[in-house]
């Protein structure tokens, strides 16, 4: 989410600035003023005894103040001590320790006084103490011998130092001793063991104390700890116990918690307001107790409460009186609990409510100094004047002390002084200096003239008008050179002269004038305000999830004020980007190549200008397949089960959904891993079922949404004991391969199913329904046994039992098998056929006796074939068809027969061996059906009023043809169909001449054949009659007449003469009219009109050889080609090409055309051109 830092940060800094201006009124240094302490050493000042002591005291005032010191309440004459000097123009003392002085000689309470003619200011009481880092006292430490499970405390007891040392425990190798919920260091530095374990035995428990001021570390003598386990308490007794007794005995007694610190059930604690409250509870017990904290009658303060030292320490920061109360710690384990209540009281050293502030007054004015403080207990307030208790200070008739307030009335110049307020209680004190300065000064404006302020739109603007004057000047603000005084809620006027515009807009920019006036004068100053557009991130980086080794980009597209120069910085987890070439920072993006796990984190785009800063962050989550589990451990080993546990590897930001457990049988299939089971991703232990006589190893694979981890390292091997087989072979079958045998097969047991060495099988069989004994044979580890000499297809009871060196598997179940099959002996009888229609027949037969099947009845097969067509009496290649009817079915349908045909069929029974003999052939005939369409329809010899039709017989007559039906109708120029005429034609005809037709007319024909059953599908065709023969003859012959040829030559000669005349006229200055237009209009878009058809075309001086436009009747070479004929008959239909043969017959079949769809190329309603019609038949 984008965070606009500019507004929030600027507000905070401006508020702080205003507070500073209000809290202290600065008097210009060129004016007389009492001293003000500007710097001093801390109240409790611990110094390094090996270095010079520097006690700071700096002050300002006019005239410059002089300095003096007291030590332990008396005057400290620095001139009499050669080791002490004071810095020039300063009150800071330097005590020379490095040249022979001793720091201890200068311990004490110091106070600095800064004085000039207008008063005296004093510092705090500064307590000087040199730091101390004493050595440990020599002591003899006895070894600690403790029983396993008991609690133990190793005391540190460091020497008392100043300040107190920092304590930590290490070993001889200077390695910190590991700490945990069981072993931890207390606030007093002691090392606490809730219960000891054998691994705690060592001789180098060493406590170290580090003194930071002197940079020294002191070491305590090593402490020895020896832990005795239950097994080693009495070797003699342990030697007499059996292994089982030792394994089953509990080595350690579990105990409920008891508190090691603090002791008892209750205690008290006092802490000062603002400090850090630390409460501690450490408990002993086995199992290790868990600590929990509560506040009786309330809640632990949110955001200020922290738990440290494995929740044994409760930490509350910045405590206040509200944090007083009873805090309870509870230590709990499975055996019980213990608790302790700590009563906390929060006291308070004095703290300011209202500290006195410097007061500047003009002669005759009134004023007050207020000093208010609080604390617990409530502090005592006392006043001093120029460092002297006010009760014994020189009298001043203008002042009156009223508790925490001094009231000044009609002050005079001699009233100038420095007053000290002291607020103290038993926990500390506060001291504040505040001067009263009597001045008479006209106004001054301290802010530089024409100062430029730049702010971001919609953020606050604060225009300074720092001033001084006495009496205090009044401040007014104006906008512009001649603007009116600023008033209203849109402005805030601060006491220090600052003008605040809470929400500056673009129109807020301009010149602002500040005017300061008092009774002694008036002054003004101008400042400039510019309001800039805010910087915005218009395309923020977005949350990304990327797989390891992928590439990812974060966008950060910004918009900013054109006068501001932004800088873009990318951070990772609020720190600089790694120095890695994989990170590519572009103008408005960050690209990370070849992403790795360490790139996971929060990426922040920060845009800075001189006025504002905005940022936006996005999280990158790098996901990958999980790391393999590790530390596989087998526990609880039993003959048929074991518990497997493991530690999951890193899930790589994609939660583990499940674990897959695989096993290897090192005895039977070494190197081959098999699936065992899988468990949810939250589970890290599983109880595994085992088989006997398997040398198990296990491995675990973690799975998340990205994929599967690498397998873990294999667990230790675990060999289970041998046992009888638990199961028998599966899928036992008995199927004969020959008529006189029985082949018994089964699926062998896998290696781990054998449960022991020497796996064999006991195969048993006997004929079913015959009182025979079982015949058995024991075979090796195979999967088949053949029994010979059996009757054909006889049922047998079969069982196969597994056994190994230790014994047999449970009694197996019996299965039924059959000896070998033979071909069926008889054919089905009483085969009957019932013809349903011309293409479908139903066949019936009687089932054969089951004994004659001699096998498993699979069904019946019907063989049928067409002998001949009854209409043609011609034989052809016989193609037999086969239909199979499963099971004991005795009828079936024969589809897809041809009408009016003779068929034969027979039926055979089928078993697992094959087909039996065929039944006698049965003959049946199908009745007539409707014929197919005639094989062709051709229209030839078109004349003025007749057309000749020829057709072929139907490809499939499907019966005896009785006649043909011809229907036709004319089609006019608008593609409308005329009246329909129907003609019946004898079946023995193959052509017909249609007469009395209209000339130049298109006709559509519908033609089909009939049998006694009905009409077959029709064939359609179109044709057209020709025009008047005399007209056509004249048009055809005219082109071959001599007179016509002569006429054409005369016309050509006349045109040539005209061209010569035009050429001569042009040379004489005349212009051909068309050429004039060409010369006047060279625009290629202007095209001449053709004389032949009145349409516009492309202009050309030569013959027009370009392709004809739509609607053209003849090609450009004035010849007519047969394939280019534009007769309407050719162009009719949707892209169907049609033409006449040389004999005038029409080629092409009318098909798929809409009855009334307009024909292309026949767009004019004019009659077809006689010339074209003539040429189309040439």
Short mmCIF file of N, CA, C and O in Angstrom, two decimals, residues 704-802:
data_model
loop_
_atom_site.label_atom_id
_atom_site.label_comp_id
_atom_site.label_asym_id
_atom_site.label_seq_id
_atom_site.Cartn_x
_atom_site.Cartn_y
_atom_site.Cartn_z
N UNK A 704 4.31 -30.20 -2.40
CA UNK A 704 3.51 -28.97 -2.31
C UNK A 704 2.95 -28.64 -3.68
O UNK A 704 3.06 -29.46 -4.61
N UNK A 705 2.35 -27.47 -3.83
CA UNK A 705 1.70 -27.14 -5.10
C UNK A 705 2.69 -27.04 -6.24
O UNK A 705 2.32 -27.18 -7.40
N UNK A 706 3.96 -26.78 -5.93
CA UNK A 706 4.96 -26.63 -6.99
C UNK A 706 5.42 -28.00 -7.49
O UNK A 706 5.68 -28.18 -8.68
N UNK A 707 5.49 -28.98 -6.62
CA UNK A 707 5.92 -30.30 -7.04
C UNK A 707 6.42 -31.13 -5.87
O UNK A 707 6.16 -30.82 -4.70
N UNK A 708 7.15 -32.19 -6.19
CA UNK A 708 7.66 -33.12 -5.19
C UNK A 708 9.11 -32.80 -4.89
O UNK A 708 9.89 -32.42 -5.78
N UNK A 709 9.47 -32.96 -3.63
CA UNK A 709 10.86 -32.76 -3.24
C UNK A 709 11.70 -33.94 -3.70
O UNK A 709 11.17 -34.97 -4.16
N UNK A 710 12.99 -33.79 -3.58
CA UNK A 710 13.87 -34.94 -3.73
C UNK A 710 13.61 -35.91 -2.58
O UNK A 710 13.22 -35.49 -1.48
N UNK A 711 13.78 -37.20 -2.79
CA UNK A 711 13.57 -38.14 -1.67
C UNK A 711 14.56 -37.87 -0.55
O UNK A 711 15.68 -37.41 -0.77
N UNK A 712 14.11 -38.14 0.66
CA UNK A 712 15.01 -38.02 1.80
C UNK A 712 16.07 -39.13 1.73
O UNK A 712 15.98 -40.07 0.93
N UNK A 713 17.05 -38.99 2.58
CA UNK A 713 18.00 -40.08 2.72
C UNK A 713 17.27 -41.29 3.31
O UNK A 713 16.36 -41.14 4.13
N UNK A 714 17.63 -42.53 2.89
CA UNK A 714 16.91 -43.70 3.40
C UNK A 714 17.09 -43.84 4.91
O UNK A 714 18.09 -43.44 5.49
N UNK A 715 16.06 -44.40 5.52
CA UNK A 715 16.15 -44.69 6.95
C UNK A 715 17.06 -45.90 7.16
O UNK A 715 17.52 -46.54 6.20
N UNK A 716 17.30 -46.20 8.40
CA UNK A 716 18.02 -47.43 8.71
C UNK A 716 17.19 -48.64 8.24
O UNK A 716 15.97 -48.55 8.10
N UNK A 717 17.87 -49.76 7.98
CA UNK A 717 17.17 -50.96 7.52
C UNK A 717 16.54 -51.70 8.71
O UNK A 717 17.04 -51.64 9.84
N UNK A 718 15.43 -52.36 8.41
CA UNK A 718 14.74 -53.13 9.44
C UNK A 718 14.25 -54.43 8.81
O UNK A 718 13.38 -54.42 7.93
N UNK A 719 14.85 -55.57 9.22
CA UNK A 719 14.52 -56.88 8.68
C UNK A 719 13.46 -57.52 9.58
O UNK A 719 13.70 -57.74 10.77
N UNK A 720 12.30 -57.81 9.00
CA UNK A 720 11.23 -58.45 9.77
C UNK A 720 11.43 -59.97 9.76
O UNK A 720 12.04 -60.54 8.85
N UNK A 721 10.90 -60.62 10.79
CA UNK A 721 11.06 -62.07 10.93
C UNK A 721 10.20 -62.81 9.91
O UNK A 721 9.19 -62.30 9.44
N UNK A 722 10.63 -64.08 9.60
CA UNK A 722 9.86 -64.92 8.68
C UNK A 722 8.59 -65.41 9.35
O UNK A 722 8.49 -65.49 10.57
N UNK A 723 7.61 -65.78 8.49
CA UNK A 723 6.32 -66.29 8.98
C UNK A 723 5.65 -67.06 7.86
O UNK A 723 6.10 -67.04 6.71
N UNK A 724 4.61 -67.81 8.22
CA UNK A 724 3.82 -68.47 7.19
C UNK A 724 3.25 -67.42 6.22
O UNK A 724 3.00 -66.29 6.63
N UNK A 725 3.02 -67.81 4.96
CA UNK A 725 2.38 -66.85 4.05
C UNK A 725 1.01 -66.41 4.59
O UNK A 725 0.26 -67.21 5.14
N UNK A 726 0.71 -65.14 4.42
CA UNK A 726 -0.57 -64.60 4.87
C UNK A 726 -1.66 -64.77 3.83
O UNK A 726 -2.85 -64.74 4.15
N UNK A 727 -1.26 -64.91 2.59
CA UNK A 727 -2.26 -64.95 1.52
C UNK A 727 -1.85 -65.97 0.48
O UNK A 727 -0.69 -66.41 0.42
N UNK A 728 -2.86 -66.34 -0.33
CA UNK A 728 -2.66 -67.29 -1.42
C UNK A 728 -2.62 -66.56 -2.74
O UNK A 728 -3.02 -65.40 -2.83
N UNK A 729 -2.16 -67.23 -3.79
CA UNK A 729 -2.12 -66.58 -5.11
C UNK A 729 -3.52 -66.10 -5.51
O UNK A 729 -4.53 -66.69 -5.14
N UNK A 730 -3.54 -65.05 -6.28
CA UNK A 730 -4.80 -64.49 -6.76
C UNK A 730 -4.99 -64.85 -8.23
O UNK A 730 -4.10 -65.40 -8.88
N UNK A 731 -6.21 -64.56 -8.70
CA UNK A 731 -6.57 -64.77 -10.12
C UNK A 731 -6.30 -66.20 -10.57
O UNK A 731 -5.71 -66.45 -11.62
N UNK A 732 -6.75 -67.17 -9.72
CA UNK A 732 -6.60 -68.59 -10.08
C UNK A 732 -7.63 -68.92 -11.16
O UNK A 732 -8.82 -68.60 -11.04
N UNK A 733 -7.18 -69.58 -12.25
CA UNK A 733 -8.06 -69.94 -13.37
C UNK A 733 -7.72 -71.35 -13.84
O UNK A 733 -6.58 -71.82 -13.71
N UNK A 734 -8.78 -72.00 -14.40
CA UNK A 734 -8.57 -73.30 -15.02
C UNK A 734 -9.19 -73.30 -16.40
O UNK A 734 -10.42 -73.29 -16.53
N UNK A 735 -8.37 -73.25 -17.41
CA UNK A 735 -8.82 -73.19 -18.81
C UNK A 735 -7.97 -74.16 -19.61
O UNK A 735 -6.74 -74.03 -19.64
N UNK A 736 -8.63 -75.08 -20.29
CA UNK A 736 -7.87 -76.04 -21.09
C UNK A 736 -7.38 -75.43 -22.37
O UNK A 736 -8.08 -74.65 -23.01
N UNK A 737 -6.17 -75.81 -22.76
CA UNK A 737 -5.63 -75.35 -24.04
C UNK A 737 -5.87 -76.38 -25.14
O UNK A 737 -5.80 -76.06 -26.32
N UNK A 738 -6.12 -77.64 -24.75
CA UNK A 738 -6.43 -78.71 -25.68
C UNK A 738 -7.66 -79.44 -25.15
O UNK A 738 -8.00 -79.32 -23.97
N UNK A 739 -8.36 -80.20 -26.03
CA UNK A 739 -9.58 -80.89 -25.58
C UNK A 739 -9.33 -81.87 -24.44
O UNK A 739 -10.27 -82.24 -23.73
N UNK A 740 -8.09 -82.29 -24.21
CA UNK A 740 -7.84 -83.31 -23.19
C UNK A 740 -6.92 -82.82 -22.08
O UNK A 740 -6.20 -83.60 -21.48
N UNK A 741 -6.91 -81.50 -21.82
CA UNK A 741 -6.07 -81.04 -20.69
C UNK A 741 -6.78 -79.91 -19.94
O UNK A 741 -7.80 -79.37 -20.37
N UNK A 742 -6.20 -79.60 -18.77
CA UNK A 742 -6.67 -78.51 -17.93
C UNK A 742 -5.44 -77.71 -17.52
O UNK A 742 -4.54 -78.25 -16.87
N UNK A 743 -5.38 -76.42 -17.93
CA UNK A 743 -4.25 -75.56 -17.61
C UNK A 743 -4.65 -74.68 -16.42
O UNK A 743 -5.55 -73.85 -16.54
N UNK A 744 -4.01 -74.89 -15.27
CA UNK A 744 -4.29 -74.12 -14.06
C UNK A 744 -3.24 -73.01 -13.97
O UNK A 744 -2.04 -73.29 -13.94
N UNK A 745 -3.68 -71.76 -13.90
CA UNK A 745 -2.76 -70.60 -13.81
C UNK A 745 -3.14 -69.75 -12.60
O UNK A 745 -4.26 -69.80 -12.10
N UNK A 746 -2.18 -68.95 -12.14
CA UNK A 746 -2.40 -68.04 -11.02
C UNK A 746 -1.34 -66.94 -11.06
O UNK A 746 -0.35 -67.05 -11.79
N UNK A 747 -1.61 -65.88 -10.32
CA UNK A 747 -0.63 -64.80 -10.18
C UNK A 747 0.23 -65.09 -8.96
O UNK A 747 -0.27 -65.18 -7.84
N UNK A 748 1.53 -65.23 -9.20
CA UNK A 748 2.45 -65.59 -8.12
C UNK A 748 2.52 -64.46 -7.08
O UNK A 748 2.26 -63.29 -7.39
N UNK A 749 2.84 -64.85 -5.87
CA UNK A 749 3.05 -63.85 -4.83
C UNK A 749 4.32 -63.07 -5.11
O UNK A 749 5.31 -63.61 -5.63
N UNK A 750 4.29 -61.76 -4.76
CA UNK A 750 5.51 -60.97 -4.89
C UNK A 750 6.48 -61.37 -3.79
O UNK A 750 6.11 -62.03 -2.83
N UNK A 751 7.72 -60.92 -3.95
CA UNK A 751 8.76 -61.34 -3.02
C UNK A 751 8.41 -61.10 -1.57
O UNK A 751 8.55 -61.98 -0.71
N UNK A 752 7.91 -59.88 -1.24
CA UNK A 752 7.63 -59.59 0.16
C UNK A 752 6.39 -60.31 0.66
O UNK A 752 6.15 -60.38 1.85
N UNK A 753 5.57 -60.86 -0.29
CA UNK A 753 4.37 -61.59 0.13
C UNK A 753 4.69 -63.03 0.54
O UNK A 753 3.84 -63.71 1.12
N UNK A 754 5.91 -63.46 0.25
CA UNK A 754 6.26 -64.85 0.55
C UNK A 754 6.39 -65.09 2.05
O UNK A 754 6.21 -66.21 2.54
N UNK A 755 6.70 -64.01 2.80
CA UNK A 755 6.80 -64.08 4.28
C UNK A 755 7.92 -64.99 4.77
O UNK A 755 8.03 -65.20 5.98
N UNK A 756 8.71 -65.53 3.87
CA UNK A 756 9.80 -66.39 4.30
C UNK A 756 10.45 -67.09 3.12
O UNK A 756 9.96 -67.03 1.98
N UNK A 757 11.53 -67.78 3.36
CA UNK A 757 12.22 -68.48 2.27
C UNK A 757 11.46 -69.74 1.86
O UNK A 757 10.60 -70.24 2.57
N UNK A 758 11.83 -70.27 0.65
CA UNK A 758 11.28 -71.54 0.18
C UNK A 758 9.84 -71.46 -0.28
O UNK A 758 9.05 -72.36 0.01
N UNK A 759 9.49 -70.42 -1.01
CA UNK A 759 8.10 -70.26 -1.46
C UNK A 759 7.76 -71.32 -2.50
O UNK A 759 8.50 -71.52 -3.48
N UNK A 760 6.63 -72.05 -2.27
CA UNK A 760 6.11 -73.04 -3.21
C UNK A 760 4.58 -72.92 -3.25
O UNK A 760 3.98 -72.13 -2.51
N UNK A 761 3.97 -73.74 -4.13
CA UNK A 761 2.52 -73.72 -4.25
C UNK A 761 1.98 -75.15 -4.27
O UNK A 761 2.55 -76.02 -4.93
N UNK A 762 0.91 -75.36 -3.56
CA UNK A 762 0.21 -76.64 -3.58
C UNK A 762 -1.02 -76.49 -4.47
O UNK A 762 -1.94 -75.73 -4.16
N UNK A 763 -0.99 -77.22 -5.62
CA UNK A 763 -2.06 -77.13 -6.61
C UNK A 763 -2.96 -78.35 -6.45
O UNK A 763 -2.48 -79.50 -6.47
N UNK A 764 -4.27 -78.12 -6.27
CA UNK A 764 -5.23 -79.22 -6.06
C UNK A 764 -6.38 -79.07 -7.04
O UNK A 764 -6.80 -77.94 -7.35
N UNK A 765 -6.93 -80.24 -7.51
CA UNK A 765 -8.07 -80.21 -8.43
C UNK A 765 -8.87 -81.50 -8.29
O UNK A 765 -8.37 -82.52 -7.85
N UNK A 766 -10.14 -81.44 -8.65
CA UNK A 766 -11.01 -82.61 -8.75
C UNK A 766 -12.19 -82.24 -9.64
O UNK A 766 -12.59 -81.07 -9.72
N UNK A 767 -12.72 -83.30 -10.32
CA UNK A 767 -13.85 -83.05 -11.24
C UNK A 767 -15.08 -82.70 -10.43
O UNK A 767 -15.39 -83.33 -9.42
N UNK A 768 -15.79 -81.69 -10.88
CA UNK A 768 -16.97 -81.19 -10.17
C UNK A 768 -18.14 -82.17 -10.37
O UNK A 768 -18.27 -82.81 -11.40
N UNK A 769 -18.94 -82.24 -9.32
CA UNK A 769 -20.15 -83.07 -9.33
C UNK A 769 -19.82 -84.56 -9.48
O UNK A 769 -20.67 -85.35 -9.90
N UNK A 770 -18.59 -84.91 -9.20
CA UNK A 770 -18.19 -86.33 -9.19
C UNK A 770 -17.52 -86.57 -7.86
O UNK A 770 -16.71 -85.76 -7.40
N UNK A 771 -17.87 -87.68 -7.23
CA UNK A 771 -17.36 -87.96 -5.89
C UNK A 771 -15.93 -88.45 -5.97
O UNK A 771 -15.64 -89.63 -5.76
N UNK A 772 -15.03 -87.51 -6.32
CA UNK A 772 -13.61 -87.85 -6.44
C UNK A 772 -12.83 -87.18 -5.32
O UNK A 772 -13.24 -86.16 -4.76
N UNK A 773 -11.70 -87.75 -4.98
CA UNK A 773 -10.79 -87.14 -4.04
C UNK A 773 -9.96 -86.06 -4.74
O UNK A 773 -9.80 -86.06 -5.96
N UNK A 774 -9.45 -85.13 -3.91
CA UNK A 774 -8.59 -84.08 -4.47
C UNK A 774 -7.26 -84.68 -4.93
O UNK A 774 -6.70 -85.52 -4.26
N UNK A 775 -6.83 -84.23 -6.07
CA UNK A 775 -5.48 -84.57 -6.53
C UNK A 775 -4.61 -83.35 -6.32
O UNK A 775 -4.98 -82.23 -6.73
N UNK A 776 -3.47 -83.51 -5.66
CA UNK A 776 -2.62 -82.37 -5.31
C UNK A 776 -1.19 -82.62 -5.76
O UNK A 776 -0.74 -83.77 -5.84
N UNK A 777 -0.51 -81.52 -6.02
CA UNK A 777 0.89 -81.58 -6.37
C UNK A 777 1.54 -80.28 -5.86
O UNK A 777 0.90 -79.22 -5.87
N UNK A 778 2.75 -80.35 -5.35
CA UNK A 778 3.48 -79.17 -4.88
C UNK A 778 4.49 -78.80 -5.96
O UNK A 778 5.30 -79.64 -6.39
N UNK A 779 4.41 -77.54 -6.39
CA UNK A 779 5.29 -77.08 -7.47
C UNK A 779 6.15 -75.95 -6.94
O UNK A 779 5.86 -75.34 -5.90
N UNK A 780 7.21 -75.66 -7.66
CA UNK A 780 8.11 -74.57 -7.27
C UNK A 780 7.42 -73.22 -7.51
O UNK A 780 6.24 -73.15 -7.86
N UNK A 781 8.18 -72.17 -7.33
CA UNK A 781 7.63 -70.81 -7.45
C UNK A 781 7.39 -70.48 -8.92
O UNK A 781 8.13 -69.74 -9.56
N UNK A 782 6.31 -71.11 -9.49
CA UNK A 782 5.90 -70.88 -10.88
C UNK A 782 4.47 -70.36 -10.85
O UNK A 782 3.89 -70.15 -9.79
N UNK A 783 3.88 -70.17 -12.02
CA UNK A 783 2.52 -69.63 -12.07
C UNK A 783 1.61 -70.45 -12.98
O UNK A 783 0.55 -69.96 -13.38
N UNK A 784 2.00 -71.72 -13.32
CA UNK A 784 1.14 -72.52 -14.19
C UNK A 784 1.42 -74.01 -13.94
O UNK A 784 2.55 -74.41 -13.68
N UNK A 785 0.31 -74.78 -14.04
CA UNK A 785 0.45 -76.24 -13.96
C UNK A 785 -0.58 -76.84 -14.92
O UNK A 785 -1.74 -76.42 -14.95
N UNK A 786 -0.16 -77.87 -15.74
CA UNK A 786 -1.02 -78.48 -16.76
C UNK A 786 -1.40 -79.88 -16.30
O UNK A 786 -0.53 -80.71 -16.00
N UNK A 787 -2.73 -80.14 -16.25
CA UNK A 787 -3.26 -81.47 -15.94
C UNK A 787 -3.64 -82.12 -17.26
O UNK A 787 -4.48 -81.58 -18.00
N UNK A 788 -3.08 -83.28 -17.59
CA UNK A 788 -3.34 -83.95 -18.87
C UNK A 788 -4.34 -85.08 -18.68
O UNK A 788 -4.62 -85.54 -17.56
N UNK A 789 -4.89 -85.55 -19.85
CA UNK A 789 -5.78 -86.71 -19.86
C UNK A 789 -7.15 -86.43 -19.28
O UNK A 789 -7.77 -87.31 -18.68
N UNK A 790 -7.65 -85.24 -19.45
CA UNK A 790 -8.98 -84.90 -18.93
C UNK A 790 -10.03 -85.09 -20.00
O UNK A 790 -9.75 -85.01 -21.19
N UNK A 791 -11.29 -85.37 -19.62
CA UNK A 791 -12.37 -85.37 -20.59
C UNK A 791 -12.53 -83.97 -21.19
O UNK A 791 -12.08 -82.98 -20.62
N UNK A 792 -13.19 -83.89 -22.35
CA UNK A 792 -13.38 -82.61 -23.01
C UNK A 792 -14.42 -81.77 -22.28
O UNK A 792 -15.52 -82.26 -21.96
N UNK A 793 -14.06 -80.58 -22.01
CA UNK A 793 -14.93 -79.56 -21.41
C UNK A 793 -15.74 -80.10 -20.25
O UNK A 793 -16.97 -80.22 -20.29
N UNK A 794 -14.99 -80.41 -19.18
CA UNK A 794 -15.61 -80.90 -17.95
C UNK A 794 -15.27 -79.90 -16.85
O UNK A 794 -14.13 -79.45 -16.75
N UNK A 795 -16.22 -79.52 -15.97
CA UNK A 795 -15.91 -78.57 -14.89
C UNK A 795 -15.05 -79.21 -13.80
O UNK A 795 -15.24 -80.37 -13.45
N UNK A 796 -14.13 -78.44 -13.29
CA UNK A 796 -13.23 -78.89 -12.23
C UNK A 796 -13.24 -77.86 -11.10
O UNK A 796 -13.36 -76.65 -11.32
N UNK A 797 -13.11 -78.35 -9.87
CA UNK A 797 -12.84 -77.50 -8.71
C UNK A 797 -11.34 -77.40 -8.53
O UNK A 797 -10.64 -78.43 -8.54
N UNK A 798 -10.87 -76.17 -8.36
CA UNK A 798 -9.42 -75.92 -8.34
C UNK A 798 -9.10 -75.02 -7.15
O UNK A 798 -9.86 -74.12 -6.82
N UNK A 799 -7.95 -75.26 -6.52
CA UNK A 799 -7.45 -74.35 -5.49
C UNK A 799 -5.93 -74.41 -5.50
O UNK A 799 -5.33 -75.44 -5.80
N UNK A 800 -5.33 -73.26 -5.18
CA UNK A 800 -3.86 -73.14 -5.15
C UNK A 800 -3.50 -72.50 -3.81
O UNK A 800 -4.00 -71.43 -3.47
N UNK A 801 -2.63 -73.18 -3.06
CA UNK A 801 -2.24 -72.73 -1.72
C UNK A 801 -0.75 -72.47 -1.68
O UNK A 801 0.05 -73.25 -2.20
N UNK A 802 -0.37 -71.30 -1.07
CA UNK A 802 1.04 -70.96 -0.93
C UNK A 802 1.61 -71.61 0.32
O UNK A 802 0.91 -71.80 1.32
#
